[in-house]
Every structure is written in structure tokens, then in C-alpha cells.
Amino acid sequence: MQNRYSIEAILNPRETLSELEQQTLLESLIPVTRDGFGTPVETDDIKNHVLGVDAIYVARFSGGAVGFGSFDHLCIAGERVLYLSGTVFESRHQKKGLLGKILDQAITDANCRYIATRTQNPVIYICLLRRCAVLYPGGIVKPPEPFRSIALAIAQRLGMKSFDPETFVEVGTYGGCMTATEPRYEGEERKATETFAKIGLKPGRGDAAIFVGQLQNPLVL
């Protein structure tokens, strides 16, 4: 990765940033988000993922914002959980390892044992898989505790009324694929494709799964 990339960590953006700084940050990430997804994502949705979170990590290229990862710090079933709320990168800055860099920094900062996210994206799945000692669902073994309780709590938090506690999948969450084209992960896509097939996750029909992992300690990539 070139030195022109940097990651800016902002904790509690609504509390630590002035109104002007919040507006400036949001305005810089709206076009980035829409470009990254290739769809006209609503401004309020972007705002929730940029400002309505416990922490946001902004990826910059030569000073300009090119993407972000936002997180919430949850306590579920007595366990601290790092929840990846949202992430997107401008299309020309994708496949540069930026999500991995953001995850590593967020994991270090949060000092949590567990990580979770809701996604239909194989790129995000593989990035989590690389950093977890175990990651559920995997489609083979029924998710044990506390993974099940964590997933159920997150599903309830997100209002996933049709969430399946056995597969951790909800059919039709998004109403379709979140991106203009279904994302692919070169090199390790087969592992994601196999797992998605085992748990019945179909991005094309808008499905989403909650993935919960126990982080490696220490983190070994």
C-alpha cells in the first residue's frame, strides 16, 4: 500500500466533532458512498453510518476521503463486541487492503473479544474470517453460545423480524443486492461462495447474514 493512504480514527463523532466538522465529514463521504455502492444511497442512511456510531475510521488518499468503516461498541451476554456497522470505499480505491487496515486498527482500539457484522458481501466475510479464530455461521456446525446470543441481540437491535436463529440469515433484508453488481473476492471467493451456499445466503435476492467471530489473540494474519 502506498504511503499516500492513511486512516483517521474518530471516536464518538457526534460528541467530538463540531457541527461544521460533522457536516464537512458527511459531505465528503456522501459521494464516496454512492460511488462505492454504485447506487443512489439515501443521505439519511449515510449520515447514520457516519455520525450515528461509536467510532468511524476514515480512509484518506493524499488527504482526501476515499472510504470508511464505522463501528459500534456493544456489550451482549456479558461480552464486549465490536460491531462493524458499515463500510464502503470509492470504486477506484477498492481492492487496496483498506478494509483490512481499518479492521486491524479498530480491533486494536476496541480491545474486544468478539466481532460481528450484518452483510451479504463476500469481501467483508473474508476479511473477518482472516481475523477470527472461529467465525459463525459456517454452515457445518450449529453456532454455539455466546455466538447465538450475540447474533440474536444484534438481529433484534436491527429489527430483523425474519431472522433465522439457526442459519443467522434473513431472506430479503435489503430487497436486492446492495451494490450495482454482486461483489467478488479474487483468490478466496470460493470459500465465501461455499459458505453462503451452505447457509442459504443469496445476495441477489437481498439476503443478509449476521456473522459473529471470536478474534484471534494475538491477531495473526
C-alpha positions as YAML, in Angstrom:
chain: A
units: angstrom
residues:
- id: 1
  name: MET
  ca: [0.00, 0.00, 0.00]
- id: 2
  name: GLN
  ca: [1.32, 3.40, -0.94]
- id: 3
  name: ASN
  ca: [2.21, 5.90, 1.75]
- id: 4
  name: ARG
  ca: [-0.42, 8.30, 0.44]
- id: 5
  name: TYR
  ca: [-3.08, 6.20, 2.16]
- id: 6
  name: SER
  ca: [-3.85, 6.98, 5.80]
- id: 7
  name: ILE
  ca: [-6.55, 6.09, 8.32]
- id: 8
  name: GLU
  ca: [-8.13, 8.74, 10.55]
- id: 9
  name: ALA
  ca: [-9.86, 7.43, 13.67]
- id: 10
  name: ILE
  ca: [-12.72, 9.48, 15.09]
- id: 11
  name: LEU
  ca: [-14.35, 8.28, 18.31]
- id: 12
  name: ASN
  ca: [-17.91, 9.37, 19.10]
- id: 13
  name: PRO
  ca: [-18.13, 11.74, 16.11]
- id: 14
  name: ARG
  ca: [-21.33, 13.43, 17.30]
- id: 15
  name: GLU
  ca: [-19.62, 14.37, 20.56]
- id: 16
  name: THR
  ca: [-16.06, 15.09, 19.45]
- id: 17
  name: LEU
  ca: [-16.75, 16.96, 16.20]
- id: 18
  name: SER
  ca: [-18.31, 20.40, 15.91]
- id: 19
  name: GLU
  ca: [-21.47, 20.76, 13.80]
- id: 20
  name: LEU
  ca: [-19.37, 22.21, 10.98]
- id: 21
  name: GLU
  ca: [-16.88, 19.34, 11.20]
- id: 22
  name: GLN
  ca: [-19.72, 16.82, 11.18]
- id: 23
  name: GLN
  ca: [-21.24, 18.41, 8.09]
- id: 24
  name: THR
  ca: [-17.89, 18.57, 6.33]
- id: 25
  name: LEU
  ca: [-17.18, 14.91, 7.07]
- id: 26
  name: LEU
  ca: [-20.65, 13.84, 5.92]
- id: 27
  name: GLU
  ca: [-20.45, 15.85, 2.70]
- id: 28
  name: SER
  ca: [-17.06, 14.32, 1.89]
- id: 29
  name: LEU
  ca: [-18.39, 10.77, 2.33]
- id: 30
  name: ILE
  ca: [-21.75, 11.03, 0.55]
- id: 31
  name: PRO
  ca: [-20.26, 10.92, -2.98]
- id: 32
  name: VAL
  ca: [-17.74, 8.29, -1.87]
- id: 33
  name: THR
  ca: [-20.54, 6.05, -0.59]
- id: 34
  name: ARG
  ca: [-22.68, 6.40, -3.70]
- id: 35
  name: ASP
  ca: [-19.71, 5.75, -5.96]
- id: 36
  name: GLY
  ca: [-18.63, 2.72, -3.92]
- id: 37
  name: PHE
  ca: [-22.06, 1.09, -3.97]
- id: 38
  name: GLY
  ca: [-22.89, 2.24, -7.47]
- id: 39
  name: THR
  ca: [-26.39, 3.12, -6.27]
- id: 40
  name: PRO
  ca: [-28.08, 6.33, -5.00]
- id: 41
  name: VAL
  ca: [-27.80, 5.56, -1.27]
- id: 42
  name: GLU
  ca: [-30.05, 7.84, 0.77]
- id: 43
  name: THR
  ca: [-28.38, 10.70, 2.64]
- id: 44
  name: ASP
  ca: [-30.00, 9.79, 5.97]
- id: 45
  name: ASP
  ca: [-28.66, 6.24, 5.71]
- id: 46
  name: ILE
  ca: [-25.15, 7.54, 5.05]
- id: 47
  name: LYS
  ca: [-25.48, 10.01, 7.93]
- id: 48
  name: ASN
  ca: [-26.46, 7.24, 10.35]
- id: 49
  name: HIS
  ca: [-23.39, 5.20, 9.42]
- id: 50
  name: VAL
  ca: [-21.03, 8.18, 9.51]
- id: 51
  name: LEU
  ca: [-22.19, 10.11, 12.57]
- id: 52
  name: GLY
  ca: [-24.55, 7.81, 14.49]
- id: 53
  name: VAL
  ca: [-21.82, 5.36, 15.54]
- id: 54
  name: ASP
  ca: [-19.31, 4.92, 18.35]
- id: 55
  name: ALA
  ca: [-16.31, 5.19, 16.04]
- id: 56
  name: ILE
  ca: [-15.55, 5.88, 12.40]
- id: 57
  name: TYR
  ca: [-12.28, 5.23, 10.61]
- id: 58
  name: VAL
  ca: [-11.88, 7.36, 7.50]
- id: 59
  name: ALA
  ca: [-9.56, 6.16, 4.76]
- id: 60
  name: ARG
  ca: [-7.77, 9.03, 3.04]
- id: 61
  name: PHE
  ca: [-5.69, 9.19, -0.11]
- id: 62
  name: SER
  ca: [-3.39, 12.21, -0.34]
- id: 63
  name: GLY
  ca: [-5.62, 13.83, 2.32]
- id: 64
  name: GLY
  ca: [-8.96, 13.29, 0.63]
- id: 65
  name: ALA
  ca: [-11.60, 10.89, 1.97]
- id: 66
  name: VAL
  ca: [-11.95, 7.74, -0.15]
- id: 67
  name: GLY
  ca: [-13.87, 5.44, 2.20]
- id: 68
  name: PHE
  ca: [-14.64, 4.50, 5.77]
- id: 69
  name: GLY
  ca: [-15.50, 1.80, 8.25]
- id: 70
  name: SER
  ca: [-17.84, 2.62, 11.14]
- id: 71
  name: PHE
  ca: [-18.30, 0.67, 14.35]
- id: 72
  name: ASP
  ca: [-20.39, 0.35, 17.49]
- id: 73
  name: HIS
  ca: [-19.03, -0.97, 20.78]
- id: 74
  name: LEU
  ca: [-21.64, -3.34, 22.19]
- id: 75
  name: CYS
  ca: [-21.97, -5.36, 25.38]
- id: 76
  name: ILE
  ca: [-24.00, -8.53, 24.82]
- id: 77
  name: ALA
  ca: [-24.34, -11.54, 27.11]
- id: 78
  name: GLY
  ca: [-21.56, -10.10, 29.25]
- id: 79
  name: GLU
  ca: [-19.18, -9.91, 26.28]
- id: 80
  name: ARG
  ca: [-17.72, -6.87, 24.57]
- id: 81
  name: VAL
  ca: [-18.48, -6.96, 20.86]
- id: 82
  name: LEU
  ca: [-17.01, -4.81, 18.11]
- id: 83
  name: TYR
  ca: [-19.82, -4.34, 15.58]
- id: 84
  name: LEU
  ca: [-18.95, -3.27, 12.04]
- id: 85
  name: SER
  ca: [-21.88, -1.02, 11.23]
- id: 86
  name: GLY
  ca: [-20.92, -0.05, 7.71]
- id: 87
  name: THR
  ca: [-18.05, 0.20, 5.27]
- id: 88
  name: VAL
  ca: [-17.55, 1.41, 1.71]
- id: 89
  name: PHE
  ca: [-14.73, 2.66, -0.47]
- id: 90
  name: GLU
  ca: [-14.68, 4.68, -3.64]
- id: 91
  name: SER
  ca: [-14.55, 2.27, -6.59]
- id: 92
  name: ARG
  ca: [-11.06, 3.23, -7.73]
- id: 93
  name: HIS
  ca: [-9.72, 2.67, -4.21]
- id: 94
  name: GLN
  ca: [-11.26, -0.77, -3.71]
- id: 95
  name: LYS
  ca: [-9.07, -3.89, -3.51]
- id: 96
  name: LYS
  ca: [-6.29, -1.85, -1.89]
- id: 97
  name: GLY
  ca: [-6.45, -3.56, 1.51]
- id: 98
  name: LEU
  ca: [-8.11, -0.58, 3.17]
- id: 99
  name: LEU
  ca: [-10.85, -2.53, 4.95]
- id: 100
  name: GLY
  ca: [-8.25, -4.84, 6.47]
- id: 101
  name: LYS
  ca: [-6.22, -1.89, 7.67]
- id: 102
  name: ILE
  ca: [-9.31, -0.29, 9.22]
- id: 103
  name: LEU
  ca: [-10.38, -3.54, 10.89]
- id: 104
  name: ASP
  ca: [-6.94, -4.08, 12.40]
- id: 105
  name: GLN
  ca: [-6.88, -0.57, 13.86]
- id: 106
  name: ALA
  ca: [-10.46, -0.80, 15.17]
- id: 107
  name: ILE
  ca: [-9.80, -4.22, 16.73]
- id: 108
  name: THR
  ca: [-6.71, -2.88, 18.49]
- id: 109
  name: ASP
  ca: [-8.52, 0.24, 19.72]
- id: 110
  name: ALA
  ca: [-11.65, -1.57, 20.95]
- id: 111
  name: ASN
  ca: [-9.87, -4.45, 22.71]
- id: 112
  name: CYS
  ca: [-12.90, -6.72, 22.30]
- id: 113
  name: ARG
  ca: [-13.01, -10.50, 22.21]
- id: 114
  name: TYR
  ca: [-15.76, -10.70, 19.61]
- id: 115
  name: ILE
  ca: [-16.52, -9.02, 16.30]
- id: 116
  name: ALA
  ca: [-19.78, -9.03, 14.36]
- id: 117
  name: THR
  ca: [-21.45, -7.54, 11.32]
- id: 118
  name: ARG
  ca: [-24.51, -7.86, 9.12]
- id: 119
  name: THR
  ca: [-23.58, -8.31, 5.48]
- id: 120
  name: GLN
  ca: [-24.16, -10.02, 2.15]
- id: 121
  name: ASN
  ca: [-20.69, -9.12, 0.88]
- id: 122
  name: PRO
  ca: [-18.05, -11.87, 0.44]
- id: 123
  name: VAL
  ca: [-15.27, -9.30, 0.74]
- id: 124
  name: ILE
  ca: [-16.34, -8.42, 4.27]
- id: 125
  name: TYR
  ca: [-16.82, -12.09, 5.14]
- id: 126
  name: ILE
  ca: [-13.28, -12.98, 4.06]
- id: 127
  name: CYS
  ca: [-11.79, -10.01, 5.93]
- id: 128
  name: LEU
  ca: [-13.49, -11.16, 9.13]
- id: 129
  name: LEU
  ca: [-12.56, -14.79, 8.54]
- id: 130
  name: ARG
  ca: [-8.88, -13.86, 8.33]
- id: 131
  name: ARG
  ca: [-9.02, -12.21, 11.72]
- id: 132
  name: CYS
  ca: [-11.10, -14.71, 13.67]
- id: 133
  name: ALA
  ca: [-10.17, -17.93, 15.43]
- id: 134
  name: VAL
  ca: [-13.74, -19.04, 14.73]
- id: 135
  name: LEU
  ca: [-16.49, -17.37, 12.71]
- id: 136
  name: TYR
  ca: [-20.18, -18.30, 12.65]
- id: 137
  name: PRO
  ca: [-22.22, -19.20, 10.74]
- id: 138
  name: GLY
  ca: [-20.11, -21.59, 8.71]
- id: 139
  name: GLY
  ca: [-22.86, -23.88, 7.51]
- id: 140
  name: ILE
  ca: [-21.49, -27.04, 9.14]
- id: 141
  name: VAL
  ca: [-21.65, -26.72, 12.92]
- id: 142
  name: LYS
  ca: [-24.62, -25.16, 14.69]
- id: 143
  name: PRO
  ca: [-23.48, -21.84, 16.22]
- id: 144
  name: PRO
  ca: [-22.89, -22.30, 19.98]
- id: 145
  name: GLU
  ca: [-23.09, -19.77, 22.79]
- id: 146
  name: PRO
  ca: [-22.27, -16.94, 23.11]
- id: 147
  name: PHE
  ca: [-22.31, -16.55, 19.30]
- id: 148
  name: ARG
  ca: [-26.01, -17.36, 19.14]
- id: 149
  name: SER
  ca: [-26.97, -14.83, 21.83]
- id: 150
  name: ILE
  ca: [-24.82, -12.16, 20.21]
- id: 151
  name: ALA
  ca: [-26.41, -12.73, 16.80]
- id: 152
  name: LEU
  ca: [-29.94, -12.74, 18.23]
- id: 153
  name: ALA
  ca: [-29.33, -9.49, 20.12]
- id: 154
  name: ILE
  ca: [-27.95, -7.79, 17.01]
- id: 155
  name: ALA
  ca: [-30.85, -9.05, 14.88]
- id: 156
  name: GLN
  ca: [-33.29, -7.61, 17.41]
- id: 157
  name: ARG
  ca: [-31.35, -4.35, 17.51]
- id: 158
  name: LEU
  ca: [-31.58, -4.10, 13.71]
- id: 159
  name: GLY
  ca: [-35.25, -5.05, 13.56]
- id: 160
  name: MET
  ca: [-34.67, -8.25, 11.58]
- id: 161
  name: LYS
  ca: [-38.11, -9.82, 12.11]
- id: 162
  name: SER
  ca: [-37.46, -12.78, 9.79]
- id: 163
  name: PHE
  ca: [-34.01, -13.60, 11.16]
- id: 164
  name: ASP
  ca: [-33.31, -17.35, 11.32]
- id: 165
  name: PRO
  ca: [-31.51, -18.18, 14.60]
- id: 166
  name: GLU
  ca: [-30.22, -21.44, 13.13]
- id: 167
  name: THR
  ca: [-28.58, -20.07, 9.97]
- id: 168
  name: PHE
  ca: [-28.13, -16.42, 11.10]
- id: 169
  name: VAL
  ca: [-29.69, -15.41, 7.75]
- id: 170
  name: GLU
  ca: [-32.65, -13.18, 6.93]
- id: 171
  name: VAL
  ca: [-34.14, -13.55, 3.46]
- id: 172
  name: GLY
  ca: [-34.76, -10.31, 1.57]
- id: 173
  name: THR
  ca: [-33.37, -7.90, 4.16]
- id: 174
  name: TYR
  ca: [-32.24, -5.36, 1.59]
- id: 175
  name: GLY
  ca: [-34.75, -6.09, -1.16]
- id: 176
  name: GLY
  ca: [-31.92, -6.84, -3.58]
- id: 177
  name: CYS
  ca: [-28.17, -6.69, -3.94]
- id: 178
  name: MET
  ca: [-26.76, -3.68, -2.07]
- id: 179
  name: THR
  ca: [-24.33, -2.88, -4.87]
- id: 180
  name: ALA
  ca: [-24.87, -2.33, -8.58]
- id: 181
  name: THR
  ca: [-23.11, -5.64, -9.25]
- id: 182
  name: GLU
  ca: [-22.62, -8.55, -6.87]
- id: 183
  name: PRO
  ca: [-19.19, -8.18, -5.20]
- id: 184
  name: ARG
  ca: [-16.47, -10.72, -5.83]
- id: 185
  name: TYR
  ca: [-13.33, -11.53, -3.87]
- id: 186
  name: GLU
  ca: [-10.48, -12.68, -6.05]
- id: 187
  name: GLY
  ca: [-8.42, -15.59, -4.76]
- id: 188
  name: GLU
  ca: [-10.62, -16.59, -1.82]
- id: 189
  name: GLU
  ca: [-14.05, -16.08, -3.34]
- id: 190
  name: ARG
  ca: [-14.70, -19.83, -3.41]
- id: 191
  name: LYS
  ca: [-14.62, -20.04, 0.40]
- id: 192
  name: ALA
  ca: [-17.18, -17.25, 0.69]
- id: 193
  name: THR
  ca: [-19.31, -18.71, -2.09]
- id: 194
  name: GLU
  ca: [-19.32, -22.14, -0.42]
- id: 195
  name: THR
  ca: [-20.26, -20.72, 2.98]
- id: 196
  name: PHE
  ca: [-23.02, -18.54, 1.54]
- id: 197
  name: ALA
  ca: [-24.46, -21.57, -0.28]
- id: 198
  name: LYS
  ca: [-24.39, -23.71, 2.89]
- id: 199
  name: ILE
  ca: [-26.32, -21.16, 4.93]
- id: 200
  name: GLY
  ca: [-28.68, -20.21, 2.09]
- id: 201
  name: LEU
  ca: [-27.48, -16.63, 1.73]
- id: 202
  name: LYS
  ca: [-28.33, -15.20, -1.70]
- id: 203
  name: PRO
  ca: [-27.18, -11.58, -2.17]
- id: 204
  name: GLY
  ca: [-29.13, -11.28, -5.42]
- id: 205
  name: ARG
  ca: [-32.47, -11.55, -3.60]
- id: 206
  name: GLY
  ca: [-31.35, -9.15, -0.86]
- id: 207
  name: ASP
  ca: [-30.46, -11.62, 1.88]
- id: 208
  name: ALA
  ca: [-28.21, -10.68, 4.79]
- id: 209
  name: ALA
  ca: [-26.43, -12.73, 7.42]
- id: 210
  name: ILE
  ca: [-25.10, -11.77, 10.82]
- id: 211
  name: PHE
  ca: [-21.57, -13.09, 11.21]
- id: 212
  name: VAL
  ca: [-20.09, -13.35, 14.70]
- id: 213
  name: GLY
  ca: [-16.46, -14.23, 15.29]
- id: 214
  name: GLN
  ca: [-14.07, -14.73, 18.15]
- id: 215
  name: LEU
  ca: [-10.98, -12.71, 17.36]
- id: 216
  name: GLN
  ca: [-7.57, -14.28, 17.21]
- id: 217
  name: ASN
  ca: [-5.44, -13.45, 20.23]
- id: 218
  name: PRO
  ca: [-2.95, -12.26, 19.31]
- id: 219
  name: LEU
  ca: [-4.15, -11.20, 15.86]
- id: 220
  name: VAL
  ca: [-2.29, -13.28, 13.29]
- id: 221
  name: LEU
  ca: [-2.80, -12.53, 9.60]
...
